Each structure stands twice: as C-alpha cells, then as structure tokens.
Amino acid sequence: MTRKEVSRRDFLRAAGLGAAGIAAAACIPAPQSAVPEPAQQTESMEAAGPVSGGTLTIAPGALSFTNFTPWKVRGTSHYRVFSPVVQALVRGQEWGDGLTPQTKEFKITPELAEKVDVEEPDRVWVFHLRQNVKWHDGRPFTADDVMWSWFAATHRDVARQSGGLPQIKGAMNLGENGGTMEDLTGAQKIDEYTVRLELEETDFDFISSPNTRMDITPKHVFEDVPLDKVVDHEPFAGMPIGTGPFKCTQLVADQFLAMERNDDYWGGKPLLDGIIFRFLDGNTAVAALEKGELDVGFTPDLASFQRLQEMDHLASATFPTPCYWAYYININRFPDTYHQLHQALLYGIDIDEYLAVTTGGLAVRDNYVFSHIGVGTLNQPPEGLTDYSFDPDKAQAILEEINWDFDRELEFSVEGEPTVGEETFQALAANMGLKLKFKVFHPSAFVPEVFDNLDFDIYSNVQGCSTALGHFWRIVKCGGTPDAGGINWNNYCNPELDEVYAAAMQEKDLDKRVELMKQVALLVDQNLNGAPFFRGVGRLIFNSRVQAIYPGTDYAKSVRVPHEKIWLKQT
Amino acid sequence: MTEYILRRLLVTPVMVLGVTILVFVMYNLAPGDPVTAMIDPLEPTSSQVDREAMRERLGLNKPIHVRYLIWLRELLRGNLGYSQVDGHSVAERIAQTLPATLLLQATSLLLAILIGVALGLVSGLKQYSNLDHALSFFAFFGISVPNFFVAILLMYFLSVKLDWFPLAGMWTPGQSTGLNLDLLHHMVLPVLANVILSLAGYMRYTRASVLDALGADYVTTARSKGLPERWVIIRHVFRNALLPVVTLVGLSLPSLLGGSFILEQLFSWPGMGRLGYTALLARDYPVIMAVTLTSAVIVMLANLASDIAYGFVDPRVRYD
C-alpha cells in the first residue's frame, strides 16, 4: 500500500462518510409497534374467567442456555425453560405447594402415560400411553419413543450428561460399557402404546422423584445420529421437539427462546398464544419487571422483592422450596461436644430474628429434616422432636456444661464474601457469647477446602433440595465420605442411625416406612453435628395481568407448571 | 510502508503467543477449575471421586504445560476447543457473539470520535468560556464515572421511567432479527453508555491539540496572509488537531473491549463480552482463552491499522 493508491483525502472522506451513515441510522427511532401492547395481544375478552391470547414473558433466572435437551437440564431455572416443551410419562409430586394437604400415597401426575399399573410396588410398572399425542413436528408419539428415551438416558455415550437411570435392569452395564437396546433388559415394549419398566432393585424414590430423568424425546429425530452426538444434536438441542403445550419457534442464543401454542396439545388448547423466555441479568430482570417489559421473574433479591411487590402493576407470591438451610460443626475438631454445641446454637440464636433479617420473615423456623417430603404423614414432625424455641438461658447452661471457653473463636468458613445470612448468624451468636470469626475461601476453593479437607469449625449451607427419601442418608451414612465417593462431608457416623435408615429404605409397607423414617429424624435430632434451622422460600414477582399462575402452581422442579392454564388479563 | 506493515504482521503472532502463555498461566494459577465451578457450594451433590473423574475426562489432571501445548496444537489446526461447561464448539460461540460486540463497539467508537472531536474543537476555540467549562465538567464526569454506573442511570431514567428505549437485549423477543430498526432502537442505550465514557477522552485530546495548533506558527502565517478565520480553523487548526485522535483510537480499544464484559452483561447484549463474563464465572478455560485471544488479535490489528492510518493523515510521517 502506498499513498498514491489511497490518498489521505480519500481516506478521511471515506471514514467520515461511513461514520456519518452509521450515526444517522442509529438516530432513527424504532416504531413503537415493535413492542406489542398486552391489550393488542388479546384475542377475546370476557368480564371474568380465562381468555385466550397474549404472550407471556418470563425471565427464568439464568443468563443463558444453549442446550435444552433433557440430558443437559441443570437446575431449576433450566427446568423452567424446558418444561413447557418436553414431557415425562408421569411426574412425581412428593412435596406440596404449602397450600394443598399432602395425601397418604405418593402423588403421581400422569402426563404421557394415562394409566400406570403397579406390577410390583416400587420396582415394576406397566405404563399405558396416551394414544392421541403428537410430537410438535406432527409425528405420532408411540412406545418406540419411550424405549428410545430410556435407552438414551442409560447409554454410556448419552447418559454421561444426565446421570442416567442406573436403577433400570441392565442400565448399569449399558452405562459402563455401552450396548444396544436389547441390553436394557428392564425396558420392554408390549405393544405400540404399552411399555413395562423393571428396576434392578426396589427403589421408593424412582417413580416419584423429580430428579428421575423420565423425560421422553422423539426417536425419529435421532435415528441417524451417532449416540455420542445425540446430546448436542442441532436443531433439537437448541429447540427441542416435545409433546408439551408449547413448541419452540425461535432461539436467539443468549437472548431469548420463543415458543408458540401447540394447538394439537393432548391436554387441550393452551390459553396463551406463546411464551418467551428471556435470559437476563438478575438486576436487569428486576428493572424489566418494574418497567412492564417482563411478566414473570423468579427469586429477585429480598430488597428488590419488597420494593417490587408494592408496585400497583405487580403481584408477588412466595412458595416453600424443598431446600433446607443448615449449619454444621466439625466433628473432628469437637469430637465430644459437637452435639451440645449445636444444641446451644439452636437455643441461643434467635432464629426468628435471623429470618426476619434474611428473608423478610417469609421463611419459618424448622428443624425437622423430612418436613418437605410428602409421603404419608412424614411431612409432620414426630412426637418428641426437640422444640428449639429461642431460649438463651438454656443455651448458656449447655455451654457451661461443656466448659466452653468463651474466649475461643470459632472459624466460620464462608464462600467468597460473607452473606447477610452469615453476618446475621455471626451477630446473633455473639449475643450468646459465642465468637465466630469468618474464614473466607475463594468460591472455587470452598468445596475442596471445606468439604474435602474439612477446614472449618462451623459452616452453613443448603442441606439439600432433593426430596428423595434416601438423599439425607447420603449426607449422614457411615463411611460415605467424599474420598469414598459419597457426600457425607462431615464424616458423621452413627451406626444406629444407619441401621434404622437401612430398614426404612427396605420396608415395603408405607406406614411402617414412615414410622422408621420418623425414628431416623429423632436420631438425627438427638445426635447430629448440625441441623436444618429453616426451610427456604422461593420468591416470585409477576405482572398483575398474569392469571392462574399462583396459587395452585408450584414452581419447584418437582411439579410441572401448567403453562397451558395460564392466561393474561386485559388491562 | 508495505515493508512496515509486513514487519508488523510478522511480529503480531509472536505477541499473540506471548499473550496466550500469560493468560493460560494466570487462569490456571487462579484457584479452582471448571469442575469446582460447576458445583454449587450451597448444595454440593457430587463427591470427590466424581470430581476427579470429571477432571480426568476434561484433561484437567495433565500438567499445565502439556495442557497449553495441546491447546496450542489444536489452535493451529483451527480448533478453539469445546466449552467445558456446555460442550459447545468455542469457535462457533465466538463466531456467534463477535459480530454483536463489533457492532456495538464500532458504532460507539465512531460516534465517540465524531462527537468528542466536534465538542473538543468547540471547547478549544471557546477556551475559558462557559461552554468550555460545561464541556470540561462533562468530560471529567465521563472520565471519572465507571461505565456500569452510567449504564444503570441510563437504563433507569431513559428506559424504566421514560420508556424511550428498550431495557435490554438486541431485538424485541419474538420479533424478526437482523439489521433492522428494532436493532438500532436496542443499540441506543448501550452505545450511549459507551459514548459518554469514551468521548470525554477524544474531547480533551482534541481541545488540547486545538489550543496547541492555535498558537502554532503555521496558523499565525495563515492569518497574516489574510486567510478568512473560518478557513484557518478548518484547513489548519482542525486538520492538525485530528492527529493525536488517530493514536487515541488504537489506545482506546482495549478499554472498550474490557468494558464490554460488564456493559454487555447489564444490557443482556449477546456479545463476546457477555460470553467472556459467563465463562469467567464458570472458569470455562477454553472459552476464556478464545475470548482473550480474539480480543488480543483485535487490539493488535486495530493498533496496526491506527499506525497505518497515522501515515495517511500526517504527511510528515514516513515508515520507509
């Protein structure tokens, strides 16, 4: 390049013209009609009762997802996006919405199976499939799709992404070594609309567990796809084809996923024209709710929630989650006094005050480990469970009994900066004379340092959100430590607890199983090195025009939101 | 000039290589890895054994230099790797997000230059006037305030309160995408946030250059030969005052690209900055490396372009 080829004048002129062009274009305002008014979207309107029409805009609480297949579903926010599209044979409903009383039996919501015959309780089932179901691309749903879905969910090359369904007979081998459909001996196609499923062993959690990957995908989409490419197979991965009330129409990566009503939905025509999931930063979602650019936002921070719920055009709801907040004391450092220390904390910390500060009083004190599991009467605390109402004198007496050195500082291990909850806990502990000193770990170092190396005197976390009966056992089972492949991070061991828990997990009679589980709860209450002290509360903010969204709708991952019943009120 | 460009082009890959080594080492020395980042410390459900197996599968157990060499080998084959979080091709993700970032930053840069130079010229010509003071105040505000704060102010007042512009995103969800008016409408707030911060620099540089030029001999000569003041300003002051701005363009690119991490996140702009931000949170090394590499190449090429442009706009500069 020389100056003779492009003169200085030419260069400057070209640059100036380009800049002026872009500047002029940017100044042209977009037509206001680009943002449809809610009222314009409504087809018909009645004075009361549901009307159809309109598009619901939801921020699912995630920045971005690029893969919506069941094999990659991670966490509640991912599930929110995925659930209007892909369905399961049945949905478990182990825990309630806080409003509906729990029934004695496991509550199963049928989806693609209209009837389930129990051949052997908690081990063998026969599913009778709905015969009028079509995939979003118009192809019929049959037993072949179910067989394919179970195969994919267990095969080594696919299941690695999802955890699979190792309980099915033959699945373990398929998961480790691969194989063909015939190797999954527990899955049988009886006819075009009937399938039989057999587990290797009795599993109480399997059929009802929301974590069970029973979601059904269309076999015809993957017929020519190598198994190791199934998970990321496009366009399915970005816009899955399902049988649900809404079908994907447009995915703009990192922006939104648009869905439209599935007029052929087996459960009846949905009321909404469509749903749009927007992937927004949390603070931006709050602003979008305030502006009315967003209809539904999940779990905004407490201050924003309290501010938004006062606004005329917004409504709010809270709902119990299956997650318990707990703290634990290091058994290795306090081998003889961990339980008394734990008891002193539960009596000495004003938990109601703690909850007022950290949750605005929305959450409630709860030290019963199974109250989130709606099996029989298991969600009701057993008689004899300690009532840890605020009692500083009792806390003081326990500490004196163990000759607690009040000059000692307890290392309170936290991830990143201490949260409001951790600071409040520290302040309330100080009121009872206990000194907690933060030991701050980088977020990525918290897991290896605290859980693997047990570098803490005390730490606080969510005990777990799983509603599986056996989940808590994984946390307390003797020998189930992280280095042995378990999640007993505290090296806790109580052989008596293990014995009762094992008996409970093998007991086939529901009432007897419930009684055994309550014994487990009492043993935990009497000996554990920590305990749950409150149950989490989810927060939901939505535009007042959104109807039939709550109550009766449960936003936890265990229950599918009936999107087809949501409707928009004309404003 | 050709020789100079070739020389610079040959040096660029060496510099990029240096950048990749630095970045790779720094990210790997930081605590944690993608495996620990995938675990929610509030609800850890995977065991140490599971985590080790995952590390083995992702190749994270290999020594750092081996991992770097593997990464470099694949890079030379045109493979930027796969996200350790979602398994997507990193090259595809970069190709998907880079245009959005370039669109935003190029528009911001051009507008910042146009407005900044114009205001700097006015400010220099009206030295110590009320207008000059007001513009100086505005410039110091732009230099001092972080971009996320300006972005939040703009979002709150111009979108939430006045509803003049959409709050976030690149297009209205569910509407058509592409180069359309909807896109321009969505660009206004993020571009404005960028421009407010960037134009301050251009304004101050231009003002200083104008003041220099006004006192230069060639301006005195032009005036003494009877040239009208308007022509003195346009042909002698303005043209010479532009020279430092060309250098500033090259220098301002790194901060613009760096700022895009936060700005794109706030405005939910689907660009490379947002991709880098989420990758950083997840310690997704392949994505972080690719974003860093792409940014480094862009900055180096822009600096090269800036140097070449300088040769065009300043007749005194010769590279031969």
Short mmCIF file of C-alpha atoms in Angstrom, two decimals, chain B:
data_model
loop_
_atom_site.label_atom_id
_atom_site.label_comp_id
_atom_site.label_asym_id
_atom_site.label_seq_id
_atom_site.Cartn_x
_atom_site.Cartn_y
_atom_site.Cartn_z
CA MET B 1 5.05 1.38 4.11
CA THR B 2 4.48 -2.14 2.74
CA GLU B 3 7.62 -3.35 4.41
CA TYR B 4 6.49 -1.77 7.68
CA ILE B 5 3.09 -3.46 7.50
CA LEU B 6 4.66 -6.82 6.74
CA ARG B 7 7.07 -6.42 9.62
CA ARG B 8 4.24 -5.61 11.99
CA LEU B 9 2.16 -8.50 10.69
CA LEU B 10 5.03 -10.89 11.30
CA VAL B 11 5.52 -9.67 14.85
CA THR B 12 1.82 -9.90 15.70
CA PRO B 13 1.61 -13.73 16.02
CA VAL B 14 4.61 -13.69 18.38
CA MET B 15 2.89 -11.12 20.54
CA VAL B 16 -0.35 -13.11 20.45
CA LEU B 17 1.56 -16.22 21.51
CA GLY B 18 3.02 -14.29 24.44
CA VAL B 19 -0.45 -13.14 25.43
CA THR B 20 -1.81 -16.69 25.31
CA ILE B 21 1.00 -18.02 27.51
CA LEU B 22 0.43 -15.27 30.05
CA VAL B 23 -3.31 -15.70 30.08
CA PHE B 24 -3.17 -19.50 30.23
CA VAL B 25 -0.76 -19.44 33.15
CA MET B 26 -2.72 -16.78 35.02
CA TYR B 27 -6.06 -18.52 34.67
CA ASN B 28 -4.56 -21.83 35.69
CA LEU B 29 -2.82 -20.37 38.72
CA ALA B 30 -6.11 -18.95 39.95
CA PRO B 31 -7.84 -21.18 42.50
CA GLY B 32 -10.38 -23.67 41.29
CA ASP B 33 -11.17 -25.14 37.92
CA PRO B 34 -14.26 -25.77 35.80
CA VAL B 35 -15.14 -28.79 37.90
CA THR B 36 -15.31 -26.91 41.20
CA ALA B 37 -17.05 -24.06 39.42
CA MET B 38 -19.78 -26.46 38.30
CA ILE B 39 -20.52 -27.39 41.91
CA ASP B 40 -22.87 -25.23 43.85
CA PRO B 41 -21.13 -24.92 47.23
CA LEU B 42 -24.53 -24.39 48.75
CA GLU B 43 -25.73 -27.74 47.55
CA PRO B 44 -22.81 -29.96 46.65
CA THR B 45 -24.13 -33.21 45.32
CA SER B 46 -21.02 -34.66 43.72
CA SER B 47 -18.32 -36.48 45.60
CA GLN B 48 -14.58 -36.00 45.45
CA VAL B 49 -14.40 -39.21 43.39
CA ASP B 50 -16.93 -37.84 40.87
CA ARG B 51 -14.99 -34.61 40.64
CA GLU B 52 -11.71 -36.40 40.00
CA ALA B 53 -13.35 -38.49 37.29
CA MET B 54 -14.66 -35.34 35.65
CA ARG B 55 -11.21 -33.73 35.80
CA GLU B 56 -9.74 -36.79 34.14
CA ARG B 57 -12.37 -36.68 31.43
CA LEU B 58 -11.76 -32.98 30.75
CA GLY B 59 -7.99 -33.46 30.74
CA LEU B 60 -7.53 -31.14 33.72
CA ASN B 61 -5.26 -33.60 35.51
CA LYS B 62 -2.48 -33.13 32.97
CA PRO B 63 0.40 -30.72 33.80
CA ILE B 64 -0.20 -27.12 32.83
CA HIS B 65 2.44 -27.02 30.07
CA VAL B 66 1.02 -30.17 28.48
CA ARG B 67 -2.44 -28.66 28.52
CA TYR B 68 -1.12 -25.45 26.98
CA LEU B 69 0.69 -27.30 24.22
CA ILE B 70 -2.42 -29.35 23.44
CA TRP B 71 -4.44 -26.15 23.30
CA LEU B 72 -1.86 -24.51 21.04
CA ARG B 73 -1.68 -27.51 18.71
CA GLU B 74 -5.44 -27.50 18.33
CA LEU B 75 -5.44 -23.75 17.80
CA LEU B 76 -3.02 -24.11 14.91
CA ARG B 77 -5.42 -26.65 13.43
CA GLY B 78 -8.16 -24.07 13.69
CA ASN B 79 -9.84 -25.74 16.64
CA LEU B 80 -10.52 -23.47 19.61
CA GLY B 81 -11.85 -26.39 21.62
CA TYR B 82 -15.16 -27.05 23.30
CA SER B 83 -16.75 -25.39 26.26
CA GLN B 84 -16.10 -27.38 29.41
CA VAL B 85 -19.48 -26.31 30.71
CA ASP B 86 -21.92 -26.91 27.86
CA GLY B 87 -19.79 -28.78 25.31
CA HIS B 88 -20.39 -26.26 22.53
CA SER B 89 -17.73 -25.51 19.94
CA VAL B 90 -15.88 -22.44 21.17
CA ALA B 91 -15.17 -21.23 17.63
CA GLU B 92 -18.90 -21.33 16.91
CA ARG B 93 -19.67 -19.41 20.08
CA ILE B 94 -17.08 -16.76 19.22
CA ALA B 95 -18.40 -16.51 15.67
CA GLN B 96 -21.90 -16.22 17.11
CA THR B 97 -21.08 -13.45 19.56
CA LEU B 98 -18.27 -11.45 17.97
CA PRO B 99 -20.43 -9.60 15.42
CA ALA B 100 -22.67 -8.27 18.20
CA THR B 101 -19.64 -6.92 20.07
CA LEU B 102 -18.07 -5.43 16.96
CA LEU B 103 -21.33 -3.76 16.02
CA LEU B 104 -21.72 -2.22 19.44
CA GLN B 105 -18.12 -1.16 19.88
CA ALA B 106 -17.55 0.10 16.34
CA THR B 107 -20.68 2.21 16.47
CA SER B 108 -19.76 3.54 19.89
CA LEU B 109 -16.23 4.32 18.76
CA LEU B 110 -17.32 6.17 15.64
CA LEU B 111 -19.91 8.21 17.49
CA ALA B 112 -17.49 8.94 20.32
CA ILE B 113 -14.90 10.18 17.83
CA LEU B 114 -17.37 12.31 15.89
CA ILE B 115 -18.97 13.91 18.91
CA GLY B 116 -15.79 14.06 21.00
CA VAL B 117 -13.76 15.74 18.27
CA ALA B 118 -16.54 18.20 17.48
CA LEU B 119 -17.01 19.16 21.13
CA GLY B 120 -13.23 19.31 21.68
CA LEU B 121 -12.90 21.67 18.76
CA VAL B 122 -15.63 23.93 20.08
CA SER B 123 -14.16 23.75 23.56
CA GLY B 124 -10.69 24.67 22.30
CA LEU B 125 -11.92 27.53 20.17
CA LYS B 126 -14.03 28.93 23.03
CA GLN B 127 -11.38 28.47 25.71
CA TYR B 128 -12.45 29.54 29.21
CA SER B 129 -15.99 30.32 28.07
CA ASN B 130 -19.00 28.97 29.96
CA LEU B 131 -19.43 26.39 27.23
CA ASP B 132 -15.82 25.30 27.64
CA HIS B 133 -16.30 24.96 31.40
CA ALA B 134 -19.50 22.98 30.94
CA LEU B 135 -17.90 20.64 28.43
CA SER B 136 -14.85 20.20 30.66
CA PHE B 137 -17.10 19.31 33.56
CA PHE B 138 -18.90 16.79 31.38
CA ALA B 139 -15.58 15.36 30.21
CA PHE B 140 -14.30 14.89 33.74
CA PHE B 141 -17.59 13.24 34.68
CA GLY B 142 -17.18 10.84 31.76
CA ILE B 143 -13.61 10.03 32.67
CA SER B 144 -14.31 9.56 36.39
CA VAL B 145 -17.53 7.55 36.46
CA PRO B 146 -17.45 3.81 35.80
CA ASN B 147 -19.35 2.59 32.77
CA PHE B 148 -21.69 0.32 34.68
CA PHE B 149 -22.91 3.26 36.77
CA VAL B 150 -23.66 5.34 33.69
CA ALA B 151 -25.37 2.30 32.17
CA ILE B 152 -27.60 1.84 35.22
CA LEU B 153 -28.53 5.53 35.22
CA LEU B 154 -29.42 5.40 31.55
CA MET B 155 -31.44 2.23 31.99
CA TYR B 156 -33.36 3.64 34.91
CA PHE B 157 -34.20 7.06 33.51
CA LEU B 158 -34.41 6.53 29.75
CA SER B 159 -35.95 3.08 29.80
CA VAL B 160 -37.72 2.28 33.07
CA LYS B 161 -39.02 5.77 33.80
CA LEU B 162 -39.41 7.40 30.38
CA ASP B 163 -39.84 4.23 28.32
CA TRP B 164 -37.99 5.75 25.39
CA PHE B 165 -35.80 2.75 24.75
CA PRO B 166 -35.87 -0.98 25.39
CA LEU B 167 -34.09 -2.05 28.53
CA ALA B 168 -32.01 -4.93 27.30
CA GLY B 169 -31.33 -7.34 24.52
CA MET B 170 -30.57 -6.89 20.86
CA TRP B 171 -34.03 -7.35 19.45
CA THR B 172 -37.56 -7.41 20.79
CA PRO B 173 -38.10 -11.06 21.77
CA GLY B 174 -40.19 -12.88 19.25
CA GLN B 175 -39.69 -10.22 16.55
CA SER B 176 -37.54 -10.59 13.48
CA THR B 177 -33.80 -10.35 13.90
CA GLY B 178 -31.22 -8.83 11.58
CA LEU B 179 -30.09 -5.33 10.69
CA ASN B 180 -33.35 -3.53 11.27
CA LEU B 181 -34.79 -0.54 13.11
CA ASP B 182 -35.54 -2.68 16.13
CA LEU B 183 -31.83 -3.42 16.44
CA LEU B 184 -30.95 0.27 16.21
CA HIS B 185 -33.52 1.06 18.85
CA HIS B 186 -31.97 -1.54 21.16
CA MET B 187 -28.49 -0.22 20.45
CA VAL B 188 -29.17 3.29 21.69
CA LEU B 189 -28.67 2.77 25.44
CA PRO B 190 -25.53 0.59 25.35
CA VAL B 191 -23.99 2.81 22.68
CA LEU B 192 -24.85 5.90 24.68
CA ALA B 193 -23.25 4.41 27.80
CA ASN B 194 -20.10 3.68 25.82
CA VAL B 195 -20.06 7.04 24.06
CA ILE B 196 -20.46 9.11 27.21
CA LEU B 197 -17.39 7.47 28.66
CA SER B 198 -15.25 7.40 25.53
CA LEU B 199 -15.95 10.80 24.06
CA ALA B 200 -14.50 12.55 27.10
CA GLY B 201 -11.02 11.39 26.08
CA TYR B 202 -11.43 12.49 22.49
CA MET B 203 -12.83 15.81 23.60
CA ARG B 204 -9.94 16.60 25.94
CA TYR B 205 -7.30 15.48 23.44
CA THR B 206 -8.85 17.50 20.63
CA ARG B 207 -9.21 20.54 22.87
CA ALA B 208 -5.55 20.36 23.83
CA SER B 209 -4.49 19.87 20.20
CA VAL B 210 -6.64 22.78 19.04
CA LEU B 211 -5.08 25.02 21.66
CA ASP B 212 -1.62 23.89 20.51
CA ALA B 213 -2.48 24.45 16.89
CA LEU B 214 -3.96 27.89 17.54
CA GLY B 215 -0.60 29.02 18.84
CA ALA B 216 1.43 27.37 16.07
CA ASP B 217 3.46 29.32 13.51
CA TYR B 218 1.55 27.96 10.53
CA VAL B 219 -1.71 29.33 11.95
CA THR B 220 -0.12 32.74 12.51
CA THR B 221 1.19 32.58 8.93
CA ALA B 222 -2.21 31.65 7.58
CA ARG B 223 -3.83 34.53 9.41
CA SER B 224 -1.15 37.01 8.34
CA LYS B 225 -1.59 36.10 4.69
CA GLY B 226 -5.21 37.18 5.06
CA LEU B 227 -6.97 33.78 5.03
CA PRO B 228 -10.51 34.05 6.46
CA GLU B 229 -10.71 32.78 10.07
CA ARG B 230 -13.16 30.01 9.07
CA TRP B 231 -10.60 28.58 6.65
CA VAL B 232 -7.83 28.92 9.17
CA ILE B 233 -9.78 26.81 11.58
CA ILE B 234 -10.90 24.19 9.08
CA ARG B 235 -7.76 23.83 6.99
CA HIS B 236 -5.04 24.41 9.53
CA VAL B 237 -6.28 24.07 13.10
CA PHE B 238 -8.80 21.25 12.75
CA ARG B 239 -6.76 19.05 10.45
CA ASN B 240 -3.70 19.22 12.65
CA ALA B 241 -5.71 18.78 15.81
CA LEU B 242 -7.02 15.47 14.48
CA LEU B 243 -3.64 13.78 14.51
CA PRO B 244 -3.47 12.70 18.17
CA VAL B 245 -7.02 11.38 17.91
CA VAL B 246 -5.88 8.71 15.47
CA THR B 247 -3.46 7.39 18.08
CA LEU B 248 -6.14 7.56 20.73
CA VAL B 249 -8.45 5.33 18.68
CA GLY B 250 -5.94 2.48 18.86
CA LEU B 251 -5.34 3.05 22.54
CA SER B 252 -8.99 3.13 23.49
CA LEU B 253 -9.88 -0.26 22.01
CA PRO B 254 -8.65 -2.39 24.91
CA SER B 255 -10.72 -0.44 27.40
CA LEU B 256 -13.75 -0.62 25.14
CA LEU B 257 -13.42 -4.38 24.80
CA GLY B 258 -12.76 -4.74 28.53
CA GLY B 259 -15.74 -2.58 29.37
CA SER B 260 -17.94 -4.70 27.14
CA PHE B 261 -17.76 -7.52 29.71
CA ILE B 262 -19.85 -5.53 32.17
CA LEU B 263 -21.85 -3.46 29.73
CA GLU B 264 -22.99 -6.42 27.65
CA GLN B 265 -23.94 -8.24 30.80
CA LEU B 266 -26.05 -5.33 32.05
CA PHE B 267 -27.79 -4.80 28.72
CA SER B 268 -28.05 -8.53 28.04
CA TRP B 269 -26.22 -7.83 24.80
CA PRO B 270 -25.31 -11.21 23.28
CA GLY B 271 -21.73 -10.33 22.51
CA MET B 272 -18.31 -11.71 23.22
CA GLY B 273 -18.04 -9.69 26.43
CA ARG B 274 -21.05 -11.42 27.90
CA LEU B 275 -19.71 -14.76 26.73
CA GLY B 276 -16.39 -14.00 28.43
CA TYR B 277 -18.14 -12.86 31.61
CA THR B 278 -20.15 -16.07 31.97
CA ALA B 279 -17.08 -18.14 31.06
CA LEU B 280 -15.07 -16.39 33.76
CA LEU B 281 -17.72 -17.18 36.36
CA ALA B 282 -17.68 -20.81 35.28
CA ARG B 283 -13.90 -20.98 34.84
CA ASP B 284 -14.54 -22.30 31.39
CA TYR B 285 -10.91 -22.21 30.22
CA PRO B 286 -11.37 -22.90 26.51
CA VAL B 287 -13.92 -20.09 26.22
CA ILE B 288 -11.85 -17.69 28.33
CA MET B 289 -8.76 -18.41 26.25
CA ALA B 290 -10.65 -17.92 23.00
CA VAL B 291 -12.21 -14.65 24.12
CA THR B 292 -8.84 -13.37 25.31
CA LEU B 293 -7.12 -14.46 22.12
CA THR B 294 -9.76 -12.86 19.93
CA SER B 295 -9.62 -9.62 21.92
CA ALA B 296 -5.81 -9.58 21.72
CA VAL B 297 -5.86 -10.06 17.96
CA ILE B 298 -8.48 -7.34 17.51
CA VAL B 299 -6.50 -4.89 19.62
CA MET B 300 -3.25 -5.63 17.82
CA LEU B 301 -4.82 -5.33 14.40
CA ALA B 302 -6.54 -2.12 15.42
CA ASN B 303 -3.27 -0.68 16.66
CA LEU B 304 -1.65 -1.64 13.40
CA ALA B 305 -4.49 0.00 11.47
CA SER B 306 -4.15 3.06 13.66
CA ASP B 307 -0.42 3.33 12.89
CA ILE B 308 -1.05 2.92 9.19
CA ALA B 309 -3.82 5.49 9.27
CA TYR B 310 -1.45 7.88 11.00
CA GLY B 311 0.80 7.62 7.98
CA PHE B 312 -2.07 8.66 5.79
CA VAL B 313 -3.32 11.57 7.83
CA ASP B 314 0.06 13.04 8.75
CA PRO B 315 2.19 13.80 5.71
CA ARG B 316 5.25 14.19 7.94
CA VAL B 317 5.19 10.54 8.98
CA ARG B 318 7.20 8.12 6.88
CA TYR B 319 7.65 4.44 7.72
CA ASP B 320 10.17 3.71 4.96
#
